Coordinates of C-alpha atoms in Angstrom, one line a residue:
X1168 CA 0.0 0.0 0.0
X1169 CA 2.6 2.2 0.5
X1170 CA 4.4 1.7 -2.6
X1171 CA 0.8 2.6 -4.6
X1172 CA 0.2 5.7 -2.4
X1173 CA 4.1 6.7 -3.3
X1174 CA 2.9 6.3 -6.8
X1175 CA -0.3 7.9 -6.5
X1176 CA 1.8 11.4 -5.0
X1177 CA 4.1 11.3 -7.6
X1178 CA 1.6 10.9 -10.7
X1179 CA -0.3 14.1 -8.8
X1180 CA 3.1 16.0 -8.8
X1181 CA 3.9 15.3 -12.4
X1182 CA 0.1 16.5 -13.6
X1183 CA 0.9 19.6 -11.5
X1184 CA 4.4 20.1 -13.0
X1185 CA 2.7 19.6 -16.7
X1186 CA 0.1 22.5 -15.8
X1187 CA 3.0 25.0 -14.7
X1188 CA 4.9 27.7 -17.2
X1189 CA 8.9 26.5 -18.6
X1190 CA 10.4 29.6 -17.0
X1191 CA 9.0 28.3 -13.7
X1192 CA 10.1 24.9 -14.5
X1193 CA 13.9 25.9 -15.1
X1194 CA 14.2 27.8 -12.4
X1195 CA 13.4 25.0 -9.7
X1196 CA 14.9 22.9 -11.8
X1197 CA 18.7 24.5 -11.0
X1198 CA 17.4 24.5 -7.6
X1199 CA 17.2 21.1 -7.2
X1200 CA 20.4 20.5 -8.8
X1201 CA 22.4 22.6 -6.3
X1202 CA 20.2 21.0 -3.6
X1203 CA 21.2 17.4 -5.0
X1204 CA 25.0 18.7 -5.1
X1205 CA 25.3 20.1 -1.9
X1206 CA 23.4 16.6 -0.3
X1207 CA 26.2 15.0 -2.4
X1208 CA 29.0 16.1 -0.6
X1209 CA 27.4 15.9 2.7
X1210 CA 25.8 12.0 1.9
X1211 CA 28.5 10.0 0.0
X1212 CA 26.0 6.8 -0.1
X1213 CA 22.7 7.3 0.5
X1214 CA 20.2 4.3 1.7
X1215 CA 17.4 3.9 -0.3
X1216 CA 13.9 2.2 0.6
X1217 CA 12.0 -0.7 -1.4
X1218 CA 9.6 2.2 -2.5
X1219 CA 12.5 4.7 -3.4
X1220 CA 14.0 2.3 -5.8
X1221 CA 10.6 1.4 -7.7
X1222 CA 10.0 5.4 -8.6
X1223 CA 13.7 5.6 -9.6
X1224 CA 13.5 2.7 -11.7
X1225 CA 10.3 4.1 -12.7
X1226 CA 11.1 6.8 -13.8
X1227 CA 14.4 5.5 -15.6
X1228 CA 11.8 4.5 -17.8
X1229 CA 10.9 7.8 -19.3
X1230 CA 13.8 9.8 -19.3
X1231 CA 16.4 9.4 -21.7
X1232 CA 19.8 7.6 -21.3
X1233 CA 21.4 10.5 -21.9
X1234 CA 19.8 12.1 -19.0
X1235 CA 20.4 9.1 -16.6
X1236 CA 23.8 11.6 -15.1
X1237 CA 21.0 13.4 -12.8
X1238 CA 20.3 9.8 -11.0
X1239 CA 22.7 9.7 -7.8
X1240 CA 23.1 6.1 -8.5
X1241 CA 24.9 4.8 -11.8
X1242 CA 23.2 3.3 -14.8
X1243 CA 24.3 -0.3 -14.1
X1244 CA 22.6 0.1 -9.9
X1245 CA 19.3 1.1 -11.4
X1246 CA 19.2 -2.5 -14.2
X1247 CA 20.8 -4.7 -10.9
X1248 CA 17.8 -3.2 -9.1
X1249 CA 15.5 -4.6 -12.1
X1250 CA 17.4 -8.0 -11.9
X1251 CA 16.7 -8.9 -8.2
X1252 CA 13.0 -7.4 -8.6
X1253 CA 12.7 -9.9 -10.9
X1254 CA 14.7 -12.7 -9.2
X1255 CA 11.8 -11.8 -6.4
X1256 CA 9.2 -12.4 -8.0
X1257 CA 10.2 -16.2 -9.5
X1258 CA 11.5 -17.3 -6.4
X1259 CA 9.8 -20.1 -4.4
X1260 CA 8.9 -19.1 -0.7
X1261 CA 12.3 -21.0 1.2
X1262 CA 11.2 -23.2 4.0
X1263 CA 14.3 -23.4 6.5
X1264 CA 14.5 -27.3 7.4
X1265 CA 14.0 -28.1 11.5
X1266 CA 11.4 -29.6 14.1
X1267 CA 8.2 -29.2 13.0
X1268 CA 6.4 -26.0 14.8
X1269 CA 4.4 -26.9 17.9
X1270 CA 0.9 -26.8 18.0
X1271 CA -0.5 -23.6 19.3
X1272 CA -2.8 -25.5 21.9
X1273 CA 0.0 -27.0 23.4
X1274 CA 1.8 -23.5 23.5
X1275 CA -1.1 -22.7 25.2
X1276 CA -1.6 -25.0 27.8
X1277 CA 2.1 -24.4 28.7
X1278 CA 1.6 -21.0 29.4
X1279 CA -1.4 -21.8 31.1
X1280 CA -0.1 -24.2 33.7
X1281 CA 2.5 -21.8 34.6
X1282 CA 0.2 -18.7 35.1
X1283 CA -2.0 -20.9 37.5
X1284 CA 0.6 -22.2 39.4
X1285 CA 3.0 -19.8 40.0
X1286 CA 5.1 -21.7 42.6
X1287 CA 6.1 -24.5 39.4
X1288 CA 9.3 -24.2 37.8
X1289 CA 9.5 -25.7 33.9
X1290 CA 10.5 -29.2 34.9
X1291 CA 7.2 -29.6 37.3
X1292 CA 5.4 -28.1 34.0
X1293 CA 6.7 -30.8 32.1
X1294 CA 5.6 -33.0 34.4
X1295 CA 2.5 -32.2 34.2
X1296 CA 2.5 -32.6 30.7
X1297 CA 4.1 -36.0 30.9
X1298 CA 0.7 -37.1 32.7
X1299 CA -0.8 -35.6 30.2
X1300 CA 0.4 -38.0 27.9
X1301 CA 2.1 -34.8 25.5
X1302 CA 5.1 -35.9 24.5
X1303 CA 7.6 -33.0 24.3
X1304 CA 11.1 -32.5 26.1
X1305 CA 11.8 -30.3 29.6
X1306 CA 13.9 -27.6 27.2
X1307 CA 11.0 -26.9 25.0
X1308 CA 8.8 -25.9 27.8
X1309 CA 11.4 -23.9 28.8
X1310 CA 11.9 -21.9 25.7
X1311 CA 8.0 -21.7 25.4
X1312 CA 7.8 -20.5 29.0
X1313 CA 10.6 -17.8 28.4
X1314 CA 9.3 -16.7 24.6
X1315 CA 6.1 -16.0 27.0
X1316 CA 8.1 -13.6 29.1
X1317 CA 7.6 -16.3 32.1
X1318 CA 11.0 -16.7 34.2
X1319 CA 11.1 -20.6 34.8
X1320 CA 11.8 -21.5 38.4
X1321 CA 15.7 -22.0 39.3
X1322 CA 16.3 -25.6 39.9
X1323 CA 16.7 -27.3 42.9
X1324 CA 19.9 -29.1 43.9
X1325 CA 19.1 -32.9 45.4
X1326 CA 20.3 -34.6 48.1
X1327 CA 23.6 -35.6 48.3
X1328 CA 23.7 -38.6 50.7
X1329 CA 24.0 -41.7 48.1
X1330 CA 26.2 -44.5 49.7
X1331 CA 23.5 -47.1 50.4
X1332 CA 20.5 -45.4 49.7
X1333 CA 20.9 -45.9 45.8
X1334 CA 21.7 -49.6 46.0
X1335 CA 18.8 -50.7 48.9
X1336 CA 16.2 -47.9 48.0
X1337 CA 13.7 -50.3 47.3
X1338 CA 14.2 -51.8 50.5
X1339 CA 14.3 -48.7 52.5
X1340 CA 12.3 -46.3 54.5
X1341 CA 12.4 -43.4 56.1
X1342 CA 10.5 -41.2 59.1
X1343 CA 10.7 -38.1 60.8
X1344 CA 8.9 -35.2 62.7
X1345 CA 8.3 -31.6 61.9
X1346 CA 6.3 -28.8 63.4
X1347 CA 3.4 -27.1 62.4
X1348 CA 2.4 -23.9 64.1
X1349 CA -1.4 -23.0 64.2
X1350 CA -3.2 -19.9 64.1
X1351 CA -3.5 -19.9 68.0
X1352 CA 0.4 -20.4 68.3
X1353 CA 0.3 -24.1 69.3
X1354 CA 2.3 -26.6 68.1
X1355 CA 1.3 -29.7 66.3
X1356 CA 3.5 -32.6 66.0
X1357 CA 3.5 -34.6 62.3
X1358 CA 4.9 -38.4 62.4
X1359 CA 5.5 -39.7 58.9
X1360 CA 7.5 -42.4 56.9
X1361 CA 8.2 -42.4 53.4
X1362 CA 9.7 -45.2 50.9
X1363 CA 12.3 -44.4 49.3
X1364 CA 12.0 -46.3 46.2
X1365 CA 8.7 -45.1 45.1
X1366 CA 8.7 -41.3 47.1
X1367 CA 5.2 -42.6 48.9
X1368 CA 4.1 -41.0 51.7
X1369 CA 2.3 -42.4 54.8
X1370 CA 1.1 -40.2 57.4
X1371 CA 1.2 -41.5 60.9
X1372 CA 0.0 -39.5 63.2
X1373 CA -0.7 -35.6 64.4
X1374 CA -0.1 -34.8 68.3
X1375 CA 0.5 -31.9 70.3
X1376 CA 2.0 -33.8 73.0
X1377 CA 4.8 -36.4 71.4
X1378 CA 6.0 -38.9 73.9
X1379 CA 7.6 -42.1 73.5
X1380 CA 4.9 -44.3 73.9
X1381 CA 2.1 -42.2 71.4
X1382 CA 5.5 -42.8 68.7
X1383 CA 5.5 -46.4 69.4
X1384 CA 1.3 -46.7 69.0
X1385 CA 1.7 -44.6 65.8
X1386 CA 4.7 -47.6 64.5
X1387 CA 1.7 -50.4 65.5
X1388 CA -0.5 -48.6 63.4
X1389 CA 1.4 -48.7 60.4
X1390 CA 3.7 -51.3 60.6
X1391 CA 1.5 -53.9 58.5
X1392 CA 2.3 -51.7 55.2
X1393 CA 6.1 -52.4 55.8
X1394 CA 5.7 -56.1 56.1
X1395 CA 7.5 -57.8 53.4
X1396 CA 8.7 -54.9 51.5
X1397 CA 11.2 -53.3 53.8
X1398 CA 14.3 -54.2 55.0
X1399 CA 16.0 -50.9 56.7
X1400 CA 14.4 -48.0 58.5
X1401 CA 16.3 -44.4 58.8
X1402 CA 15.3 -42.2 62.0
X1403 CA 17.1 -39.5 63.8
X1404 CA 18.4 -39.8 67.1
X1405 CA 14.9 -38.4 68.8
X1406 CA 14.4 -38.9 72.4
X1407 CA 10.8 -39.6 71.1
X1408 CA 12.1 -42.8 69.1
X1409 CA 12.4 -45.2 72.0
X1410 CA 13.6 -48.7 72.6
X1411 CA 9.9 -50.2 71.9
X1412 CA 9.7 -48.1 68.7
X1413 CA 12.8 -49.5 67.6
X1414 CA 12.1 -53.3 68.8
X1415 CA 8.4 -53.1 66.7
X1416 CA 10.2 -53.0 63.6
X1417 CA 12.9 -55.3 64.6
X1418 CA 10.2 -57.9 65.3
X1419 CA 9.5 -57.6 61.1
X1420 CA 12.8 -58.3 60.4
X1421 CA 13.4 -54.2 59.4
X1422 CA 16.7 -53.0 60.4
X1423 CA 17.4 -49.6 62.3
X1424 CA 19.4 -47.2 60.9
X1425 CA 20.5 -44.3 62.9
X1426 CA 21.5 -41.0 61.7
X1427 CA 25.2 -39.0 62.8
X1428 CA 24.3 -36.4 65.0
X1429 CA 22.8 -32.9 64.0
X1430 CA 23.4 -34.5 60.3
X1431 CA 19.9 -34.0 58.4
X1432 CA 21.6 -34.4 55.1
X1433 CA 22.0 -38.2 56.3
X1434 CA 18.3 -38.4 56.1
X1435 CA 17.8 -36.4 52.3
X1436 CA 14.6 -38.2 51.3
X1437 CA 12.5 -37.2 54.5
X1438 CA 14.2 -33.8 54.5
X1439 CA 13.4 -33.3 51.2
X1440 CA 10.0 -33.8 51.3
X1441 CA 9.4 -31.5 54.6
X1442 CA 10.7 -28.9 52.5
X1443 CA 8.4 -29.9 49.9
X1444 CA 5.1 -30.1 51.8
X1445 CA 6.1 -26.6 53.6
X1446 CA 6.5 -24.9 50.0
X1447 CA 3.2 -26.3 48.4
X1448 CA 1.0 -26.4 51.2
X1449 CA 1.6 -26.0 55.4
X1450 CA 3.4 -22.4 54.6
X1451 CA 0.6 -21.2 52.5
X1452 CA -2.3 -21.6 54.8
X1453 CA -3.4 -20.7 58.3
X1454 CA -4.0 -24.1 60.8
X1455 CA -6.4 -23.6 62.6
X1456 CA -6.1 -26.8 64.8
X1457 CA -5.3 -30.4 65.1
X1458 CA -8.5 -31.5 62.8
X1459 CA -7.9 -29.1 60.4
X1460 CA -4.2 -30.2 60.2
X1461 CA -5.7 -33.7 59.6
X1462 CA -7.7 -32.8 56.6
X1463 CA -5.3 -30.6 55.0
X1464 CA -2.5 -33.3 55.3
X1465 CA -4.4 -36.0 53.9
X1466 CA -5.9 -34.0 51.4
X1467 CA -2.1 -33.4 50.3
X1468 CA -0.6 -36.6 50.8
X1469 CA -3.0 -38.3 48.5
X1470 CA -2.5 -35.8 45.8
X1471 CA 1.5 -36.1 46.1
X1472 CA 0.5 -40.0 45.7
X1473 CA -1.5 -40.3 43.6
X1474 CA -1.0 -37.3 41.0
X1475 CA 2.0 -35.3 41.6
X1476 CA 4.9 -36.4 39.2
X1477 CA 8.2 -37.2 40.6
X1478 CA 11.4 -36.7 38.5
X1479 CA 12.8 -39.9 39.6
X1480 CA 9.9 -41.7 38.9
X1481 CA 10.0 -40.7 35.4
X1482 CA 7.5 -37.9 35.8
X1483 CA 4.9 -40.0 36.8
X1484 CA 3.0 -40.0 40.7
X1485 CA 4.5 -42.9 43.2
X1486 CA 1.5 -44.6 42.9
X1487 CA 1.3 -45.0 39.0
X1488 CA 4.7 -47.1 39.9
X1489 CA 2.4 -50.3 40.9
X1490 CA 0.2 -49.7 37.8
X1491 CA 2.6 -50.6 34.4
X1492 CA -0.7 -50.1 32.4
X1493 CA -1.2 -46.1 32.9
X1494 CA 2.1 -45.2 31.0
X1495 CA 0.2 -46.7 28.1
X1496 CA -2.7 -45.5 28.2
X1497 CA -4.5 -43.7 25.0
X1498 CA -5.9 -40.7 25.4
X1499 CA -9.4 -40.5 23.7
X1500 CA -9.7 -36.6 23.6
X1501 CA -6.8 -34.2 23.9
X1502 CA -8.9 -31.2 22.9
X1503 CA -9.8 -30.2 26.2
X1504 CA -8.1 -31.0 29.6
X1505 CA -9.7 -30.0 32.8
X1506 CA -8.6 -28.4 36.0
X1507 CA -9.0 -30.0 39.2
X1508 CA -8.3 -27.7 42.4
X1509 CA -7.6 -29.3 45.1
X1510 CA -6.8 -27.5 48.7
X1511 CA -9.3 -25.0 47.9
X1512 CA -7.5 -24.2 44.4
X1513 CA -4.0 -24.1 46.3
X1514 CA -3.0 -26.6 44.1
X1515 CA -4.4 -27.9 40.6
X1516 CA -4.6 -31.5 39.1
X1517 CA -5.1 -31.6 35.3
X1518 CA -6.9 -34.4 33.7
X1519 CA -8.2 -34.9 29.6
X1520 CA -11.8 -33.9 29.8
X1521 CA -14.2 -37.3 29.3

């Protein structure tokens, strides 16, 4: 369009300049010349636009060649501009090869997870994805997330205690306390063991007053989902982890193992996941009580289970480890997926809309 309007100006000039007397004419005329000459000197090269180089051409056209000198370009500039023009014009579109361009719904839903959950770094986002069933890698989410102008999480460091963890994990577990302070300022107590192998949680028990014999009741409780599967148990040195405690799972055959004191890193699994269910969840609310401490926890724990992907689980939740079947599983409608709050809409779960 602007090339047609550039046109249109100049065929309006040239009707004007037809209409107007020769000694008018002349005159501006050796104006323009000591204009062009004095430009000249002051502009050794000038830079032309697309549109300047069509009128000049243009006009080339209807002037004689041996008035070409008043061009300030030379004869041979004005036919190379002809040339490519035509080159232009008779050259196919080129298509530079690469990964094919991702589809704008995924681009979408990328963005999308990551506004709604602002505490998610790109690798839980392509986690997410994973049980999703998209198929597309961690660093593609990340460009997508920075083209957006979204600053993906930093990521976190893991644990660094790996002697015999990595070659019994499947045979180990691991418990510990921590604290939760409520609304009122009283502190609640939380008892809970973790496998190490799969990352699954198991709460055992809230208390505000944690003695010796409640952490003993709490090991009676839950000692029947260890039988058989567990060979080693890591604890701290807590005065509340007494003899009996320790005797319980000695009676299953479930060696203790006993952490170097003030050394939390020894115990990285259970550490890690404090940390975890302090960032998502205990830190972002307001506990009321002991009940509502209850609630929340299992609420969470069954979500980390069940749903929340686990980088060394592949991306998928602990319990999708027991079920080989939902890592193959076709997805009938990928159209539409469907938000799930849970906590209230402190967290989200995303599932393919039936």
């Amino acid at each position: 369009m602007s090339v047609l309007y550039e046109l249109f100006c100049r065929i309006v000039a040239l009707l004007v300049l037809r209409s107007r007397r020769d000694r008018s004419k002349d005159v501006e005329i050796l104006v323009l010349r000591k204009q062009l000459e004095v430009l000249r000197r002051q502009v050794p090269r000038p830079r032309l636009e697309p549109r300047d180089r069509i009128v000049l051409a243009g006009l080339s056209r209807v002037l004689t060649r041996r008035r070409w000198p008043v061009f300030f370009v030379t004869p041979d500039t004005l036919v190379r501009w002809h040339r490519n023009l035509v080159a232009r014009h008779w050259t196919y579109p080129h298509r530079s090869p690469g990964r094919p361009r991702l589809n704008d719904q995924l681009r979408a839903l990328v963005v999308r997870l990551a506004v709604e959950n602002p505490m998610w770094g790109y690798r839980r986002v392509h986690g997410e994805l994973v049980g999703l069933n998209y198929r597309v890698a961690a660093s593609t989410v990340w460009s997508i997330l920075h083209k957006a102008g979204i600053d993906p999480s930093p990521q976190r460091r893991g644990p660094t205690w790996r002697e015999f963890l990595h070659a019994q994990a499947h045979q180990v577990i691991a418990c510990d306390f921590f604290t939760v302070d409520t609304l009122t300022l009283q502190r609640l107590y939380v008892l809970f063991f973790i496998e190490l192998d799969r990352r699954r949680v198991h709460l055992a028990g809230i208390t505000k007053h944690p003695t010796g014999d409640w952490t003993v009741q709490q090991a009676r409780n839950l000692i029947d989902s260890f039988t058989g599967s567990a060979g080693f148990l890591i604890r701290d040195r807590d005065a509340k982890f007494v003899t009996a405690f320790d005797t319980i799972f000695a009676s299953e055959h479930i060696a203790i193992i006993k952490t170097p004191i003030r050394t939390p890193v020894a115990n990285a699994y259970a550490e890690r996941w404090i940390g975890t269910v302090r960032r998502e969840c205990i830190d972002r609310l307001l506990i009321i009580g002991e009940a509502h401490l209850r609630r929340i926890l299992d609420e969470y724990i069954a979500h980390y289970n069940q749903h929340r992907p686990h980088r060394a689980l592949d991306q998928h939740p602990p319990a999708a480890t027991d079920n080989k079947s939902c890592a193959n599983a076709t997805v009938a409608n990928r159209r539409r997926v469907q938000r799930d709050p849970i906590l209230g809409g402190l967290i989200n779960e995303y599932r393919h809309a039936a």
